[in-house]
Coordinates of C-alpha atoms in Angstrom, one line a residue:
Chain A
M1 CA 56.9 61.4 122.5
P2 CA 60.7 61.2 122.5
E3 CA 62.4 58.2 120.4
L4 CA 62.8 55.2 122.4
P5 CA 66.8 54.6 122.1
E6 CA 68.1 51.3 120.9
L7 CA 70.2 49.1 122.5
D8 CA 73.8 48.4 121.7
P9 CA 73.2 44.4 119.6
V10 CA 76.8 43.6 121.1
I11 CA 76.0 44.1 124.7
H12 CA 72.4 42.9 124.7
G13 CA 73.8 39.3 124.4
K14 CA 73.3 37.7 128.2
L15 CA 76.9 36.3 128.0
R16 CA 78.3 39.3 126.6
L17 CA 76.5 41.2 129.2
A18 CA 77.6 39.4 132.4
V19 CA 81.2 39.6 130.9
L20 CA 81.4 43.2 130.8
S21 CA 79.4 43.5 133.8
L22 CA 82.1 41.1 135.6
L23 CA 85.0 43.1 134.3
I24 CA 83.9 46.6 134.9
G25 CA 84.7 46.3 138.5
I26 CA 88.2 44.9 138.2
E27 CA 91.4 45.5 136.3
E28 CA 91.6 42.1 134.6
A29 CA 90.4 38.4 134.4
D30 CA 91.5 35.6 133.2
F31 CA 89.5 33.1 130.9
T32 CA 89.1 30.4 133.5
W33 CA 88.0 32.7 135.6
L34 CA 85.5 34.5 133.1
R35 CA 84.3 30.6 132.3
Q36 CA 84.0 29.9 135.7
K37 CA 81.8 32.8 137.0
T38 CA 79.6 32.7 133.8
G39 CA 78.8 29.1 133.7
S40 CA 79.5 28.8 130.1
T41 CA 81.5 26.3 128.0
D42 CA 85.0 27.3 126.2
G43 CA 83.8 27.4 122.7
N44 CA 80.9 29.9 123.4
L45 CA 82.9 32.1 125.8
G46 CA 85.7 32.3 123.2
A47 CA 83.2 33.2 120.3
Q48 CA 81.7 35.8 122.7
M49 CA 85.0 37.4 123.6
L50 CA 85.9 37.5 120.3
K51 CA 82.9 39.7 119.4
L52 CA 83.6 41.8 122.1
E53 CA 86.9 42.0 121.0
E54 CA 86.1 43.0 117.5
A55 CA 83.9 45.7 119.0
G56 CA 86.8 47.3 120.7
Y57 CA 84.9 46.8 124.2
V58 CA 87.6 44.6 125.4
A59 CA 91.4 43.8 125.0
M60 CA 93.0 40.4 125.4
E61 CA 96.8 39.7 126.4
K62 CA 98.3 36.5 126.4
R63 CA 101.0 35.8 129.2
F64 CA 102.7 32.9 130.6
A65 CA 102.5 32.0 134.1
G66 CA 105.2 29.6 134.6
R67 CA 104.8 27.5 131.8
K68 CA 100.9 28.0 131.2
P69 CA 99.6 29.9 128.8
Q70 CA 97.2 32.5 130.0
T71 CA 94.5 34.6 128.2
L72 CA 93.9 38.0 130.3
Y73 CA 90.8 40.0 129.5
R74 CA 90.3 44.0 130.3
M75 CA 87.7 46.5 129.7
T76 CA 88.5 49.1 127.3
P77 CA 87.6 52.7 127.7
V78 CA 85.4 52.3 124.8
G79 CA 83.6 49.4 126.3
R80 CA 83.0 51.3 129.7
E81 CA 81.6 54.2 127.3
A82 CA 79.2 51.5 125.1
L83 CA 78.2 49.8 128.7
A84 CA 77.2 53.0 130.4
T85 CA 75.3 54.4 126.9
Y86 CA 73.6 50.7 127.2
V87 CA 72.5 51.0 131.0
A88 CA 70.9 54.8 130.3
A89 CA 69.2 53.2 127.5
L90 CA 68.0 50.4 129.5
K91 CA 66.8 52.8 132.5
Q92 CA 65.1 55.0 129.5
L93 CA 63.3 51.8 127.9
L94 CA 62.2 50.3 131.3
G95 CA 60.9 53.9 132.2
A96 CA 58.9 53.6 129.3
A97 CA 57.5 50.6 129.9
L98 CA 56.3 51.4 133.6
Chain B
M1 CA 51.8 46.7 133.4
T2 CA 52.1 45.1 130.3
N3 CA 55.3 42.7 129.1
S4 CA 54.6 44.1 125.5
E5 CA 57.8 44.1 123.1
I6 CA 59.9 47.4 123.6
D7 CA 62.8 47.4 122.0
N8 CA 64.1 44.5 119.1
G9 CA 61.8 42.1 120.5
S10 CA 62.7 42.5 123.7
T11 CA 60.2 42.4 126.9
R12 CA 59.9 44.4 129.6
D13 CA 60.8 41.1 131.2
D14 CA 63.9 40.6 129.2
L15 CA 65.4 43.6 130.3
V16 CA 64.2 43.6 133.7
Q17 CA 66.2 40.5 133.6
R18 CA 69.5 41.9 132.0
V19 CA 69.6 44.5 134.9
A20 CA 69.8 41.8 137.6
L21 CA 72.3 40.1 135.6
M22 CA 74.2 43.2 135.3
E23 CA 73.6 43.7 139.2
T24 CA 74.4 40.1 140.2
M25 CA 77.6 40.0 138.0
I26 CA 79.0 43.5 138.9
A27 CA 78.8 42.6 142.7
E28 CA 80.3 39.5 141.8
G29 CA 83.2 40.4 140.1
R30 CA 84.2 43.1 142.8
S31 CA 84.0 40.4 146.0
T32 CA 87.2 38.5 146.2
T33 CA 86.7 34.5 145.3
T34 CA 90.4 33.8 146.4
R35 CA 90.2 30.8 148.5
F36 CA 92.9 31.8 151.2
G37 CA 91.3 30.0 154.3
W38 CA 93.6 26.9 153.8
V39 CA 96.4 29.1 154.1
F40 CA 95.7 30.1 157.5
V41 CA 95.2 26.7 158.8
M42 CA 97.9 25.6 157.1
W43 CA 100.7 28.4 158.4
G44 CA 98.9 27.8 162.0
L45 CA 99.9 24.3 161.8
V46 CA 103.4 25.2 160.6
Y47 CA 103.7 27.0 163.7
F48 CA 102.5 24.2 166.2
A49 CA 105.0 22.1 164.3
A50 CA 107.9 24.1 164.4
V51 CA 107.4 25.3 168.0
G52 CA 106.9 21.6 168.6
W53 CA 110.4 20.8 167.1
V54 CA 112.1 23.6 169.1
L55 CA 110.8 22.3 172.3
F56 CA 110.9 18.7 171.8
L57 CA 113.4 17.3 168.7
P58 CA 117.1 17.7 168.1
L59 CA 118.7 20.0 165.9
A60 CA 116.0 22.8 167.2
I61 CA 118.0 25.3 164.6
W62 CA 116.7 24.1 161.6
A63 CA 112.8 23.7 162.9
W64 CA 111.8 27.5 161.7
P65 CA 113.7 27.2 158.8
V66 CA 113.0 24.0 157.3
C67 CA 108.9 24.5 158.3
V68 CA 108.5 28.0 157.0
S69 CA 110.4 27.0 153.9
A70 CA 108.1 24.2 153.7
A71 CA 105.2 26.2 154.0
I72 CA 106.5 28.8 151.7
A73 CA 106.8 26.5 148.7
T74 CA 103.4 24.6 149.5
S75 CA 101.6 27.9 149.5
I76 CA 103.5 29.0 145.9
I77 CA 102.8 25.0 144.7
V78 CA 98.9 24.8 145.9
G79 CA 98.3 28.4 145.0
A80 CA 99.8 28.2 141.2
R81 CA 97.6 25.0 141.0
R82 CA 94.2 26.8 142.2
K83 CA 94.9 29.6 139.9
R84 CA 95.3 27.3 136.9
M85 CA 92.3 25.2 137.8
H86 CA 90.0 28.4 138.7
G87 CA 91.8 31.2 137.0
G88 CA 91.8 34.5 138.8
S89 CA 91.1 38.2 138.7
E90 CA 92.6 41.4 140.0
N91 CA 91.3 44.5 141.3
V92 CA 93.2 47.1 143.5
R93 CA 91.7 45.6 146.5
S94 CA 93.2 41.9 146.0
R95 CA 96.4 43.1 144.8
S96 CA 96.4 45.4 148.3
I97 CA 95.9 42.2 150.3
E98 CA 98.5 40.5 148.3
A99 CA 101.0 43.4 148.7
V100 CA 100.2 43.3 152.5
W101 CA 100.6 39.6 153.2
R102 CA 103.7 39.8 151.0
M103 CA 105.3 42.5 152.7
M104 CA 104.6 41.2 156.0
G105 CA 106.3 37.9 155.2
S106 CA 109.7 39.3 153.8
A107 CA 109.6 41.5 156.7
I108 CA 109.5 38.6 159.2
C109 CA 112.2 36.6 157.5
L110 CA 114.4 39.4 157.5
Y111 CA 114.0 40.2 160.8
V112 CA 114.0 36.1 162.3
V113 CA 117.4 35.7 160.1
G114 CA 119.0 39.4 161.4
A115 CA 117.5 38.4 164.8
I116 CA 119.0 34.8 164.8
L117 CA 122.2 36.0 163.7
S118 CA 122.5 38.8 166.0
H119 CA 121.8 36.0 168.9
H120 CA 118.5 38.1 169.5
A121 CA 116.0 35.4 169.1
G122 CA 115.5 34.6 172.8
D123 CA 114.3 38.1 173.8
P124 CA 110.8 38.5 174.6
A125 CA 110.9 41.5 172.7
Y126 CA 111.4 39.0 169.2
V127 CA 108.5 37.1 170.2
A128 CA 106.4 40.3 170.8
A129 CA 107.7 41.7 167.3
I130 CA 106.4 38.9 165.3
L131 CA 102.9 38.8 167.2
F132 CA 102.7 42.2 166.0
F133 CA 103.5 42.0 162.5
I134 CA 101.1 39.2 162.4
G135 CA 98.8 41.4 163.9
L136 CA 99.5 44.3 161.6
A137 CA 98.9 42.4 158.7
H138 CA 95.9 41.0 159.5
G139 CA 94.4 44.6 160.9
T140 CA 95.1 46.0 157.7
S141 CA 93.4 43.2 155.8
A142 CA 90.4 43.9 158.0
L143 CA 90.5 47.4 157.2
I144 CA 90.7 46.9 153.7
L145 CA 87.9 44.3 153.3
R146 CA 85.9 45.7 156.1
W147 CA 85.7 42.7 158.0
G148 CA 85.2 42.7 161.6
V149 CA 86.4 39.4 162.4
Q150 CA 89.8 39.6 161.0
G151 CA 89.6 43.1 163.2
V152 CA 89.2 40.9 166.1
V153 CA 92.1 38.5 164.8
A154 CA 94.4 41.4 164.7
A155 CA 93.7 42.4 168.5
I156 CA 94.2 38.6 169.2
W157 CA 97.7 38.8 167.8
W158 CA 97.9 42.4 169.5
T159 CA 97.1 41.2 172.8
G160 CA 99.5 38.2 172.7
G161 CA 102.3 40.9 171.8
I162 CA 101.9 43.0 175.0
A163 CA 101.3 39.5 176.7
T164 CA 104.7 38.5 175.8
F165 CA 106.4 41.2 177.8
F166 CA 105.0 40.2 180.8
F167 CA 105.3 36.6 180.8
T168 CA 109.0 36.2 179.3
S169 CA 110.2 32.4 180.0
E170 CA 110.6 30.8 176.8
R171 CA 107.7 28.2 177.2
E172 CA 105.3 31.2 178.3
S173 CA 106.5 33.4 175.1
Y174 CA 105.8 30.1 172.7
G175 CA 102.5 29.5 174.6
I176 CA 101.2 32.9 173.9
F177 CA 102.5 32.2 170.3
L178 CA 100.9 29.2 170.1
G179 CA 97.8 30.3 171.4
A180 CA 97.3 33.2 168.8
S181 CA 98.1 31.1 166.0
F182 CA 95.2 28.4 167.5
F183 CA 92.4 31.2 167.6
G184 CA 94.5 33.9 165.0
M185 CA 95.5 31.2 162.4
I186 CA 93.5 28.1 162.6
L187 CA 90.2 28.5 163.8
F188 CA 90.4 31.8 161.6
G189 CA 91.1 29.8 158.7
L190 CA 88.7 27.3 159.1
Y191 CA 86.2 30.0 159.8
A192 CA 86.9 31.7 156.6
M193 CA 87.2 28.1 154.8
M194 CA 83.4 27.5 155.9
L195 CA 82.3 30.9 154.4
E196 CA 84.0 30.1 151.0
R197 CA 82.6 27.0 150.9
R198 CA 78.9 28.3 151.7
R199 CA 79.5 30.8 149.2
A200 CA 80.5 28.5 146.2
A201 CA 77.5 26.6 147.0
G202 CA 75.6 29.7 147.2
P203 CA 73.2 30.6 144.5
L204 CA 75.6 32.4 142.4
Q205 CA 75.8 29.4 140.4
S206 CA 75.6 29.4 136.6
Q207 CA 73.7 33.0 136.6
V208 CA 73.6 33.5 133.1
Q209 CA 71.9 30.3 132.7
R210 CA 69.2 31.2 135.2
H211 CA 68.8 34.5 133.6
A212 CA 68.3 32.9 130.2

């Protein structure tokens, strides 16, 4: 029987998974938009984004929109690959559980 | 079917919830969330205000420059405020739609200035071209969004454009323009606002918490 794959713990967190799923369909999004879509708090989202950034799954850029600072996130190629691997592992695990 | 642990303490239900969460968020990320209905309503009202000024108030030459400048300023200020409050995202589709409307706006501004300076602003073809410009933007947007309602709106503007060649007096031209503005801007904008409101009140709120 083949060994079951492990799920990437960085992606497996619900909020981090939600953020990556949001980002995969778009080019970039700002912090406020991500917070609103996920319904999370500033502190929680900030901490989770930092984890994703440290893992190299998202890239952060600070910009100014007029005089207001804006924090933009985009998914990196590493992040896309990691999410694809996560989905494949999820499929395999769910297949095994059926 | 069991709900036993299958990975790092995750049960089958946990994993199924993850899949549902991903599906919801991917769809949400791809869908447009920009609230634009109010922009159409505002521009429709601006057209009515400008035409009303031209027909019934003095200094008619200032009607369009003043009304259009005020509308552009309002769009920029309110748009920036909304973006600050709700944030934003960008994808190819949203950028395409924005490009269509920005370029249409720029083209109309240049066209109107050229027509006024060359004293062609009263020609029936002048009004017809504006109707076709706006219809073109609606039609392109409808194709990008695959939104039939906006396709109908484009047809309204184009029908108005054709009609201006047959009803050539100033009042008839303005009547056609205002009719198209009412159906193709104000009513369409109100419909879009209704959809936006329904969507905002929908089941998508706090998906992450719901799946938690």
